Coordinates of C-alpha atoms in Angstrom, one line a residue:
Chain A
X1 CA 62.2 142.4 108.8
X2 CA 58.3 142.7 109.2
X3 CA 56.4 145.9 108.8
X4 CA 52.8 146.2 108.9
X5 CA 52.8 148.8 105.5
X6 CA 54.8 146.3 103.8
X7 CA 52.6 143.3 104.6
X8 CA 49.0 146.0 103.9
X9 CA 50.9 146.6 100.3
X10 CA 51.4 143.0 99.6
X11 CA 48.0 141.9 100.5
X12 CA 46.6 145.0 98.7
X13 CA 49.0 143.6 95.2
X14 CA 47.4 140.5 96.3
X15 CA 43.9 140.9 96.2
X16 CA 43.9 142.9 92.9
X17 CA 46.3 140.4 91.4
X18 CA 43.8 137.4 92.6
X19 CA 40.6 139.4 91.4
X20 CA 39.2 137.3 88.4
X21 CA 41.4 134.4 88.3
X22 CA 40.4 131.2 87.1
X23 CA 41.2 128.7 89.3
X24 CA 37.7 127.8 90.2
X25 CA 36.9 126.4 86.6
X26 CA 39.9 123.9 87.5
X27 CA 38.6 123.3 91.0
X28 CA 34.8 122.5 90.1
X29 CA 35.6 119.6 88.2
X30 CA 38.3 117.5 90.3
X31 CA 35.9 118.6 93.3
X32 CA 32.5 117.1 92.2
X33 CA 34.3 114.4 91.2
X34 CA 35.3 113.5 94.9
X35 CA 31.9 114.2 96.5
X36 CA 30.5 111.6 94.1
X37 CA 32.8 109.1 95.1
X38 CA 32.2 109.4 98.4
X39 CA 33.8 108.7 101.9
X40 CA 35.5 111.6 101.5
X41 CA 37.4 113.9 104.5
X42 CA 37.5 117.3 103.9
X43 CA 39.6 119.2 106.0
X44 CA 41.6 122.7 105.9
X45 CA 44.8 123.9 106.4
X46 CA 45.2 128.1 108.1
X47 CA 48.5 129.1 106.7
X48 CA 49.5 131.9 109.8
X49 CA 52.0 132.8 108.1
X50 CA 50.3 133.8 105.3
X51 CA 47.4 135.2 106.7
X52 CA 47.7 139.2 106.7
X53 CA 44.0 139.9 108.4
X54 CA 41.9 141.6 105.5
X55 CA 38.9 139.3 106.2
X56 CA 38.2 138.8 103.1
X57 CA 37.5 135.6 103.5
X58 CA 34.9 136.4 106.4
X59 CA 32.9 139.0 104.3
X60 CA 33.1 136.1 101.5
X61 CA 31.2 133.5 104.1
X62 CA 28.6 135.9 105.1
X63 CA 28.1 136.8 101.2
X64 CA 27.9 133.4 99.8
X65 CA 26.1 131.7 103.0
X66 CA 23.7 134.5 103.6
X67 CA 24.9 135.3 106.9
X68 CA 23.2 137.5 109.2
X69 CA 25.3 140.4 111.0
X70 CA 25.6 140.0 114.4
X71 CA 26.3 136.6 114.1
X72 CA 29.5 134.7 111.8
X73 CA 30.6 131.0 110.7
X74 CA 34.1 132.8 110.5
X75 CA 36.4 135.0 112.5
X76 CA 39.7 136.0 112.0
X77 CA 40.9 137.2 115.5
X78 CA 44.4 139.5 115.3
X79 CA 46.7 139.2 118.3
X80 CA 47.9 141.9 120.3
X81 CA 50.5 143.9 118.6
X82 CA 54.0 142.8 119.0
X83 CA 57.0 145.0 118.8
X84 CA 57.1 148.8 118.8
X85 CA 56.0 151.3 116.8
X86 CA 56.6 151.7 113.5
X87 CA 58.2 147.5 113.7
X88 CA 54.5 146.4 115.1
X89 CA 53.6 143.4 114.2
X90 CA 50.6 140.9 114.3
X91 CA 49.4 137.2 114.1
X92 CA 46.1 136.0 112.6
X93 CA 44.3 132.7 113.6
X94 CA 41.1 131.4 112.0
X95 CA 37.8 130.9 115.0
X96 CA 35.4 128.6 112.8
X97 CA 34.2 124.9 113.2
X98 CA 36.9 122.4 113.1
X99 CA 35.3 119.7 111.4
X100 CA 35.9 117.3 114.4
X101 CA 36.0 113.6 113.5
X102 CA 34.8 113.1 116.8
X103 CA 32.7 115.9 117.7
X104 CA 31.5 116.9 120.8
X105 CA 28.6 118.9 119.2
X106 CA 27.2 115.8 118.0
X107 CA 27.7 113.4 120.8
X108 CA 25.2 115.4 122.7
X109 CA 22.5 116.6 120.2
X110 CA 19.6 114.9 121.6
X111 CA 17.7 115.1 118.4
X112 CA 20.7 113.9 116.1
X113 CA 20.2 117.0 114.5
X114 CA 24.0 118.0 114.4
X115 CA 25.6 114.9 112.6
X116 CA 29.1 114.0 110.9
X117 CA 28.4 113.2 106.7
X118 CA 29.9 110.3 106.5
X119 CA 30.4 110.8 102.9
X120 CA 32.2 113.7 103.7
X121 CA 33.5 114.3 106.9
X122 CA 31.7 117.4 107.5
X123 CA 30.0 118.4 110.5
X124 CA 26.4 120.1 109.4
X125 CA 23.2 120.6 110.7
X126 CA 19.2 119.6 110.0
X127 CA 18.0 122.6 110.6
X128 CA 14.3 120.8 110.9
X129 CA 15.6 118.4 113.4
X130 CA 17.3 121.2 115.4
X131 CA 15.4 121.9 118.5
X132 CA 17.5 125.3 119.7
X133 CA 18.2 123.7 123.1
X134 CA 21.9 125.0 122.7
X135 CA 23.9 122.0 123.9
X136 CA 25.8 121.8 121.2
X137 CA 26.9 125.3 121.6
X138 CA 27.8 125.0 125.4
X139 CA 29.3 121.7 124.1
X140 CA 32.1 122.8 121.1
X141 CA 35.5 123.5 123.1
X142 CA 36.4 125.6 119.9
X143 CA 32.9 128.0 120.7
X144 CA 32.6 128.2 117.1
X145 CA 28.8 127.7 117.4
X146 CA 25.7 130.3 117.4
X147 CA 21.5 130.5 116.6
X148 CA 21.0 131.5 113.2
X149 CA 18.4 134.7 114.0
X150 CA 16.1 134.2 111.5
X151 CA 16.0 129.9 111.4
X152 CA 16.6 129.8 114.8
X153 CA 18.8 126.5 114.5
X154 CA 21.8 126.3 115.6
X155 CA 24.4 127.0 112.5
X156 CA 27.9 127.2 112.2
X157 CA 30.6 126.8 108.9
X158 CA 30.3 123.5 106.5
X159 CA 32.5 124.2 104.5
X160 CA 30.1 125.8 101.9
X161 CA 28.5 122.8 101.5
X162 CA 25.4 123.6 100.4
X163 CA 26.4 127.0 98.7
X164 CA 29.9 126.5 96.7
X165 CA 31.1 123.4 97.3
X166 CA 27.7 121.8 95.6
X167 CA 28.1 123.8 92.8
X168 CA 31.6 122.4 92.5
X169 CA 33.4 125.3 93.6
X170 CA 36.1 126.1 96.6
X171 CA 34.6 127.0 100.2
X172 CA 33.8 131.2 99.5
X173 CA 37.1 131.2 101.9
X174 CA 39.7 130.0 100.2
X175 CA 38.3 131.1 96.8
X176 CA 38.6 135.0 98.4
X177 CA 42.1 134.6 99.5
X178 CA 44.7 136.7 98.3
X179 CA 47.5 135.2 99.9
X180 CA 46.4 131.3 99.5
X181 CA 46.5 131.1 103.1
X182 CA 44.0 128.3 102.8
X183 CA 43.9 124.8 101.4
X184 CA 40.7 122.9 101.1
X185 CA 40.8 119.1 100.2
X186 CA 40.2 115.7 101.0
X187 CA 43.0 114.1 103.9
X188 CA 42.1 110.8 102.2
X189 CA 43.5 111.4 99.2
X190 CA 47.5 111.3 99.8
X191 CA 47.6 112.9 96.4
X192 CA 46.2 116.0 97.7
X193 CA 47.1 119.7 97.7
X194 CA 45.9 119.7 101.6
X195 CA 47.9 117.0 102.2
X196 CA 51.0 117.8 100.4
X197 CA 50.7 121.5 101.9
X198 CA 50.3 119.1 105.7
X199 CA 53.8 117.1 104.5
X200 CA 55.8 119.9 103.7
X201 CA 54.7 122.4 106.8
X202 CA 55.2 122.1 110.7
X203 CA 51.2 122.1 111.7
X204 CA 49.4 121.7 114.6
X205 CA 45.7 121.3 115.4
X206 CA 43.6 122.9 118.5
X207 CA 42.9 121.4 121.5
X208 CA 44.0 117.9 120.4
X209 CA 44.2 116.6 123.9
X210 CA 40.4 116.5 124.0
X211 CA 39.9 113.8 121.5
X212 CA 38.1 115.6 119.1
X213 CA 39.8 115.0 116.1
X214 CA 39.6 118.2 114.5
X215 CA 40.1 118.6 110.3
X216 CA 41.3 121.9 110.7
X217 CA 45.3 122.1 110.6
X218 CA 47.3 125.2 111.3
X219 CA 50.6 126.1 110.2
X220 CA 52.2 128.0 112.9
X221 CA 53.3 131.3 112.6
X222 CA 56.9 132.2 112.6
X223 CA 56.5 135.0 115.8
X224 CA 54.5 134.6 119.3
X225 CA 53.7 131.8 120.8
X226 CA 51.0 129.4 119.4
X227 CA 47.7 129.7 120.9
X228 CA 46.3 126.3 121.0
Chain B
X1 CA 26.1 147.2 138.4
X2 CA 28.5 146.7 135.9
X3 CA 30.2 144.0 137.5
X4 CA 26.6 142.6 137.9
X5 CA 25.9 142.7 134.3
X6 CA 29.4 141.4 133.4
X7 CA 28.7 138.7 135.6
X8 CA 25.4 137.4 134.1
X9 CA 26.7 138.3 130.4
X10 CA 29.7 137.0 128.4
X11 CA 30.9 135.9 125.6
X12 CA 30.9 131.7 126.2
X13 CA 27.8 131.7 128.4
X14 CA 25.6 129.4 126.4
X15 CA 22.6 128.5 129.4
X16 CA 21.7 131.4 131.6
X17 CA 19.5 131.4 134.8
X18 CA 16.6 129.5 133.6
X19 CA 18.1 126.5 133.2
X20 CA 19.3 127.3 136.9
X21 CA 15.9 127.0 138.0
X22 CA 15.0 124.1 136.0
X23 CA 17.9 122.3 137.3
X24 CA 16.6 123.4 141.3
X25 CA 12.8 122.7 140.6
X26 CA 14.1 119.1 138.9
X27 CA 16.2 118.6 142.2
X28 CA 13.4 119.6 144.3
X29 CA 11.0 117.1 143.0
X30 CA 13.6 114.4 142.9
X31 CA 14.6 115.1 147.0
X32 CA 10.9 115.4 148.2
X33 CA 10.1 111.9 146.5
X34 CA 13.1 109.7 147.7
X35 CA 12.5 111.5 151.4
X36 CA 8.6 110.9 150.8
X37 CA 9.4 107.6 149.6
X38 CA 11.5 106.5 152.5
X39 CA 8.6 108.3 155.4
X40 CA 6.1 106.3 153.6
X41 CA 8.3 102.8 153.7
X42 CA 9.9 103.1 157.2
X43 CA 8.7 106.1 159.6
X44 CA 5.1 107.0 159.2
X45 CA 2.5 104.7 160.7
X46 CA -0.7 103.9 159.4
X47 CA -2.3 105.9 156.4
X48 CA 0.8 107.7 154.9
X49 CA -2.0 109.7 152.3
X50 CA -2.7 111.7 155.9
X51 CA 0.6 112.9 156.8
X52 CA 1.3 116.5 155.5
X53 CA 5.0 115.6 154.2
X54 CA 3.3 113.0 152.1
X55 CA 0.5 116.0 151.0
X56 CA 3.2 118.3 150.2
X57 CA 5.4 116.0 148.3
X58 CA 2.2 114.8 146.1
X59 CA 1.5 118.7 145.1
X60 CA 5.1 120.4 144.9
X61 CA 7.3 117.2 143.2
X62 CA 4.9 117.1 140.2
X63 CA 4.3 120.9 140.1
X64 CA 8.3 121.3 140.3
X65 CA 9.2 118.7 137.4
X66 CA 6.1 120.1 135.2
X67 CA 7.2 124.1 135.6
X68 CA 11.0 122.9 135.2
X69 CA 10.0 121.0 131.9
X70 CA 7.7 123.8 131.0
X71 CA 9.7 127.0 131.3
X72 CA 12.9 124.9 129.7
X73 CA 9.9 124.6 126.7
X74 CA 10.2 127.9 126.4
X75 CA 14.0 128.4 126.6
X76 CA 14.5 126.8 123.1
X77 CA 15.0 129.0 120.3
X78 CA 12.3 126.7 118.6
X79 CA 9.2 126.0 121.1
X80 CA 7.0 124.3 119.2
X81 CA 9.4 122.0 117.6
X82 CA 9.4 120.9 121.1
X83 CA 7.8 117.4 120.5
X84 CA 11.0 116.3 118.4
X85 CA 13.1 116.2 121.3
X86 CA 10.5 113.4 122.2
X87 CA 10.1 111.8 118.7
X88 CA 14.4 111.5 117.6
X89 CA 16.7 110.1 120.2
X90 CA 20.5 110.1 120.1
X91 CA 21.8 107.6 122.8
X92 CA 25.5 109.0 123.0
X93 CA 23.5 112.2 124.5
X94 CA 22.5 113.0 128.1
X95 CA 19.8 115.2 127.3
X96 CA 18.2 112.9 125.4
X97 CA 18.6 109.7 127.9
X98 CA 17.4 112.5 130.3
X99 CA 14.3 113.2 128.0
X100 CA 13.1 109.7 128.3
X101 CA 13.8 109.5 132.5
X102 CA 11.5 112.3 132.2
X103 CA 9.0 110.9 131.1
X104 CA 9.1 107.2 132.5
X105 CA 9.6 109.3 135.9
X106 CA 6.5 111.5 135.6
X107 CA 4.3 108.5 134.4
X108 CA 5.4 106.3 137.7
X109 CA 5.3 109.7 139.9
X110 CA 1.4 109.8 139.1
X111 CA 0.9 106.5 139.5
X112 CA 2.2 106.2 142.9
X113 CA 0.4 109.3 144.0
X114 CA -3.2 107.8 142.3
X115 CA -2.2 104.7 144.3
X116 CA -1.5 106.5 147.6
X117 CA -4.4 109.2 147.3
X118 CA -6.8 106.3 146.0
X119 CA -10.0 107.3 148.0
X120 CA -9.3 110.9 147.8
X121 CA -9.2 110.8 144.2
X122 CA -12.4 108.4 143.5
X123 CA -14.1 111.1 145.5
X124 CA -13.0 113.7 143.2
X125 CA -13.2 112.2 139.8
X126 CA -16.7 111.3 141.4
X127 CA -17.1 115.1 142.1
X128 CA -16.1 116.6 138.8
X129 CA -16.7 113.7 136.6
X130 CA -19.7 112.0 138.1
X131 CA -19.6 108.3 136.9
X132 CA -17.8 109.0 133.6
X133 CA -14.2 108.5 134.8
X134 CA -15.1 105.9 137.6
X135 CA -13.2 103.3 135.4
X136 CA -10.3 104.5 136.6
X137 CA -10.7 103.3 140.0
X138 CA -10.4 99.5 139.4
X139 CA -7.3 100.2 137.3
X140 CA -5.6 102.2 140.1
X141 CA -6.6 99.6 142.1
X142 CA -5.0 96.8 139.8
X143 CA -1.8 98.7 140.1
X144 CA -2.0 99.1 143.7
X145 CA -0.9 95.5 144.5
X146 CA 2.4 96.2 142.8
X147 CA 3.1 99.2 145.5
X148 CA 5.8 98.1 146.6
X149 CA 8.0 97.1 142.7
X150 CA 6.6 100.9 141.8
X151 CA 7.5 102.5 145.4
X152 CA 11.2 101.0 144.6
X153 CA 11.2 102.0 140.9
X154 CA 9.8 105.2 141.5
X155 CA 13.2 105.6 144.3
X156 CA 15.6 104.6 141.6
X157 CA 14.2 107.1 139.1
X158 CA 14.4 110.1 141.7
X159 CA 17.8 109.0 142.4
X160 CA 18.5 109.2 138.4
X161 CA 17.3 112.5 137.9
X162 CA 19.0 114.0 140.6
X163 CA 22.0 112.6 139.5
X164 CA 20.9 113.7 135.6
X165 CA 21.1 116.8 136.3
X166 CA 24.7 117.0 137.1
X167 CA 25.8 114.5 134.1
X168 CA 24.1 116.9 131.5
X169 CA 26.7 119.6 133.0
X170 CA 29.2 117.6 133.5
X171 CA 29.1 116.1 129.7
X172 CA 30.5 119.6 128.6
X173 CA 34.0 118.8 127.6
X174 CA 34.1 122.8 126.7
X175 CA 34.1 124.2 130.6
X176 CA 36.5 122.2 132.4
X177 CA 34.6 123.3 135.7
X178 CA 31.6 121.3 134.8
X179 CA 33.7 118.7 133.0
X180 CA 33.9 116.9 136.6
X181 CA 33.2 113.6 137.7
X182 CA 31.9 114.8 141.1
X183 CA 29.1 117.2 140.0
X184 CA 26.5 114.2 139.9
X185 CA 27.2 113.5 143.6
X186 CA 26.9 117.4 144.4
X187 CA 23.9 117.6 143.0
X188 CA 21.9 114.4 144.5
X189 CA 22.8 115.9 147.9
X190 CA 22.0 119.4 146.7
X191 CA 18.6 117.7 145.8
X192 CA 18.0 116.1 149.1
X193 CA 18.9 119.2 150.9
X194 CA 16.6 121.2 149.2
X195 CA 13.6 118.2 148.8
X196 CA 14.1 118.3 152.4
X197 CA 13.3 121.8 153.0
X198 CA 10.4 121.9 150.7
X199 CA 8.8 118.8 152.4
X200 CA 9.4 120.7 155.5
X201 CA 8.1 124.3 154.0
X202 CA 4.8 122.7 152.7
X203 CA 4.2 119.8 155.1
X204 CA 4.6 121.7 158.4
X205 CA 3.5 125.4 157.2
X206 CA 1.0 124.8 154.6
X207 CA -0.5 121.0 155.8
X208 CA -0.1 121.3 159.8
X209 CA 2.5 118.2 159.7
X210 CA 3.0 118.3 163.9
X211 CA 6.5 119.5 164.9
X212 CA 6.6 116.4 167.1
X213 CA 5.8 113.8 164.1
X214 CA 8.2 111.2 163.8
X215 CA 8.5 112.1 159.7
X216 CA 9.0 115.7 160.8
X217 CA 11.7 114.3 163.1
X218 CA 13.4 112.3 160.8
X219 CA 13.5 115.0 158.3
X220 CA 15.2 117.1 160.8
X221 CA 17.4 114.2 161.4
X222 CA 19.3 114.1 157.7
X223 CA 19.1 117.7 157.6
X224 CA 22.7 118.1 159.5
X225 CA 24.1 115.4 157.7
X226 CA 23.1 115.9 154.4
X227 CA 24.2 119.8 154.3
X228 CA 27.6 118.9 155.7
X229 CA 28.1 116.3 152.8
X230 CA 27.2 118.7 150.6
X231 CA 30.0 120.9 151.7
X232 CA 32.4 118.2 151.7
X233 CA 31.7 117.3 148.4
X234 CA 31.9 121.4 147.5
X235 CA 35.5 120.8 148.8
X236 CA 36.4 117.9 147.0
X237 CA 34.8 119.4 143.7
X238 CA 37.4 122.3 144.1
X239 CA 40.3 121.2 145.4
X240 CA 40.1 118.0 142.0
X241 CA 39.9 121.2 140.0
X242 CA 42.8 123.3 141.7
X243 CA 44.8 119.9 141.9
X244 CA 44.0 119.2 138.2
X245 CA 46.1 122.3 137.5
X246 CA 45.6 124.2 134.2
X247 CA 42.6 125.7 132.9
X248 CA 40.9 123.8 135.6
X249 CA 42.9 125.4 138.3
X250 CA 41.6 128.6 136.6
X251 CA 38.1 127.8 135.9
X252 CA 38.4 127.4 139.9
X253 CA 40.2 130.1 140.8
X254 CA 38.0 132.3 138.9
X255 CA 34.3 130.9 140.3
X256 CA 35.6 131.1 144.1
X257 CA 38.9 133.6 144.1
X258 CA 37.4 136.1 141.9
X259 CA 34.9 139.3 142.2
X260 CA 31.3 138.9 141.8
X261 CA 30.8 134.4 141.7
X262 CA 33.0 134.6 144.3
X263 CA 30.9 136.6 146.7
X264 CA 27.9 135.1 145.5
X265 CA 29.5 131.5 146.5
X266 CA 30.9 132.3 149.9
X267 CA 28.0 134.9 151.1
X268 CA 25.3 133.2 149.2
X269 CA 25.8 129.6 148.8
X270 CA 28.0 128.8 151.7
X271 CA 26.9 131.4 154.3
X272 CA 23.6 131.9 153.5
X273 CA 22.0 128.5 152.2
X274 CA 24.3 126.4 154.0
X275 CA 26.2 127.8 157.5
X276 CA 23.0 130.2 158.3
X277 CA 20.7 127.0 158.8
X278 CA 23.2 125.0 160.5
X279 CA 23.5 127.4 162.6
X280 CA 20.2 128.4 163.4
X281 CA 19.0 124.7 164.2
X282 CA 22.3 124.4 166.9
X283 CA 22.1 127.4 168.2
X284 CA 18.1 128.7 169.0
X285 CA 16.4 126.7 172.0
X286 CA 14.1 123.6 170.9
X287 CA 10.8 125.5 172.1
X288 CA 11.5 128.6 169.9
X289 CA 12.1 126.4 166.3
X290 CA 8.9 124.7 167.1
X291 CA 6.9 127.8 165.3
X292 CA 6.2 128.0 161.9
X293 CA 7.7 131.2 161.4
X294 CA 11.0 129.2 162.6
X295 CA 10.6 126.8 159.9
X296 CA 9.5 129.3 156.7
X297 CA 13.1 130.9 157.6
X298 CA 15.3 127.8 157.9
X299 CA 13.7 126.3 154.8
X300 CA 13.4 129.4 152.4
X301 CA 17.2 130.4 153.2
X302 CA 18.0 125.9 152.6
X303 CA 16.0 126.9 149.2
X304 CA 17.4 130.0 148.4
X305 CA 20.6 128.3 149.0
X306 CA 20.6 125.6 146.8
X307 CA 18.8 127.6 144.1
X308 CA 22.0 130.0 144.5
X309 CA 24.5 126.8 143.9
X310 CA 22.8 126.1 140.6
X311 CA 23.4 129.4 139.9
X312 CA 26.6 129.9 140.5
X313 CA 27.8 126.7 139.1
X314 CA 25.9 127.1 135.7
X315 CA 27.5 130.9 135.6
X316 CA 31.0 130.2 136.7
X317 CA 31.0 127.2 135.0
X318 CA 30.7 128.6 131.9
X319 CA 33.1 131.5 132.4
X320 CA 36.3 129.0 131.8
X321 CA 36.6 127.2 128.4
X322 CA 39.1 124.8 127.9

């Protein structure tokens, strides 16, 4: 049975468990290893299930990627409560960029300033090349977009790309996790922890009748409906 | 009021009401010149640089691309990095095929007004410049016998940009009421109607265009048709999106079935820009339009109207994502 102290003291074990583990020396190297070799896809997998909503992985984006408040690259957005009280329960989902293989947000950038790495599979911006016209905002179906106040481009999540993941470390998101709700990795590699953690799970993606292609993969919660 | 503030301000509203203005100043300029452009071709005899729909056309269709360009300057986050928009192209993006109409569009625009107003402007470069731009004249000249290609070119490029306008919306996958194959159309008639009334406004008010000229005639004679296309293409647009079904059937539901777009649409758009003048030219005697005063209210509520449709479908189209 779910109960919402139960799931706070489990995250809360969680967290001080998590605190200081070394995982990321293991992750660095297998991780610049990839990026050198290029034509890479990175992609992500939001375990709902696991997800219990302490945002740490939000306040670990805005610490590592220097992001202003009033403005985030990462949202965790809590459903309305289910059940009755004291049996109230919640769902999580993640609200960033989705790393689109074909992404809207690109095809209309009249400057080319939002592109795809092709080395990658991340979707980033020049911020030089950015004009602040705002069509790729209007343009992302997942509305994951927004002007960075002080560059004034337009900015979104890249997967800590030029902040952890070029210094060979995890996204600042999945290294925060306490529950290991999120798996980072490249969806080329069949050997991969993202893509084992894809075989083993029922997933789903967002939006998927658009085309877009998105690299962010969802495994759905056991209650409530999925909200696609 | 706080439905009013609600209405101009939520969450996935990306383009707010200047690029409503630049999109009605854009339409403006590309409906004066395609009318203009036919007057000159088919109605108006003898020098067309004298008739006052020809005068307005040559002040208000440059003056209406350059504010449109010039205020959407300043609605980037980044103004002065303006002059990349010009210098990188992306050719999978509308705005950016849009940027070079733009351009090609104003250059020809000039030229065919240098080539109609030839005389008037060697007297004025004579005027301000004395002899040191008079080089200018046999090169206006030289593109003079080519009237016709540019007159034809110039048409085509109108036609574009009116069309533009609605294919940068309607490129937005994210708001499945601007996602629609028929905005384009929408707004090229939208563009006539309102070139129409501006050529109209400027020609007979400010230039003395006679009420009895045939290019004042004429004008009056696509006026009916054009504004009841327009609202059969405003009924096509909605019933493709309440047929569609889905978030489309709710994007639609919520612009015209809803609180404050709603009211805006049937009161504004509909009533005010669309029914109001229809009305007005059926039901008031012939003698009694024939005033100016006549024609400023017929052509500002035709303007206010289709300044109101870009509006309301930049707002509501924004308030549905898919």
């Amino acid at each position: 049975m779910a109960c919402s102290r139960r799931n706070l003291l489990i995250g809360a074990g969680a967290v001080i468990f998590t605190t200081g583990v070394s995982t990321v020396a293991i992750a660095k190297k297998s991780l610049v290893a990839t990026q050198e070799d290029g034509d890479k896809r990175y992609g992500m997998v939001f375990d709902e299930t696991a997800c219990i909503g302490c945002t740490a992985c939000t306040d670990a984006c805005r610490e590592t990627n220097n992001v202003p408040e009033g403005v985030s690259r990462l949202k965790i957005e809590r459903s309305a409560p289910m059940g009755e009280y004291p049996d109230v329960d919640y769902t999580f989902s993640r609200i960033s960029c989705q790393h689109c293989d074909n992404a809207p947000c690109v095809t209309v950038c009249p400057t080319g300033a939002s592109y795809v790495d092709l080395k990658t599979g991340i979707v980033d911006v020049h911020g030089d090349k950015c004009v602040g016209c705002g069509y790729c905002l209007a343009a992302c179906p997942y509305q994951v977009r927004f002007f960075h106040p002080e560059t004034k481009s337009a900015d979104k999540c890249n997967f800590c790309r030029d902040t952890n993941l070029k210094a060979g470390k995890l996204p600042a998101c999945v290294e925060s996790c306490p529950t290991n709700a999120l798996t980072f990795g490249d969806l080329n590699d069949p050997t991969s922890e993202i893509n084992k953690v894809i075989a083993s799970n029922a997933v789903y993606r967002s939006k998927v009748e658009l085309g877009t292609e998105p690299k962010l993969y969802k495994v759905a919660d056991t209650k409530g409906e999925i909200k696609r | 009021m706080n439905t009013f503030i609600s209405a101009f301000t939520f969450d996935s509203l990306v383009w707010d009401w200047i690029i409503a203005v630049y999109l009605f100043l854009t339409g403006m300029s590309a409906g004066m010149v395609l009318i203009s452009i036919h007057l000159k071709r088919k109605v108006i005899e003898g020098k067309a640089s004298a008739n006052g729909i020809i005068k307005a056309t040559a002040i208000l269709a440059p003056l209406g691309i350059m504010s449109g360009l010039t205020i959407l300057i300043f609605h980037l986050t980044k103004p002065l990095a303006f002059w990349k928009i010009l210098v990188y192209f992306n050719p999978t993006s509308v705005m950016s095929m849009g940027v070079i109409l733009f351009q090609v569009y104003m250059v020809i625009l000039f030229t065919w007004i240098a080539v109609m107003f030839k005389e008037e402007l060697a007297t004025l470069l004579q005027k301000l410049f004395k002899d040191r731009l008079a080089f200018v004249n046999p090169i206006v000249d030289k593109i003079a016998k080519f009237e016709n290609a540019l007159e034809l070119f110039l048409a085509l490029l109108a036609a574009m940009l009116a069309a533009y306008t609605g294919f940068l919306l309607s490129a937005l996958k994210s708001y499945p009421m601007l996602n629609n194959p028929v905005l384009p159309v929408l707004f090229i008639f939208s563009s006539v109607s309102s070139g129409a009334a501006a050529c109209l406004m400027l020609g007979v008010v400010g230039f003395k265009e006679s009420f009895h000229s045939k290019s004042v005639k004429w004008i009056h004679s696509i006026e009916r048709p054009v504004v009841v296309f327009e609202l059969f293409v405003l009924l096509t647009f909605f019933t493709g999106l309440i047929f569609g079904g889905g978030q489309k059937e709710a994007a639609a539901m919520a612009a015209i079935g809803g609180d404050f777009w709603a009211s805006w649409f049937w009161y504004g758009v509909v009533g005010t820009g669309m029914l109001m003048p229809l009305a007005l030219n059926f039901f008031v005697p012939a003698q009694s339009r024939h005033n100016k005063v006549f024609v400023l209210l017929v052509t500002s509520l035709s303007l206010a109207g289709v300044l109101m449709l870009r509006t309301f479908i930049l707002y509501a189209g924004q308030m549905t994502v898919v």
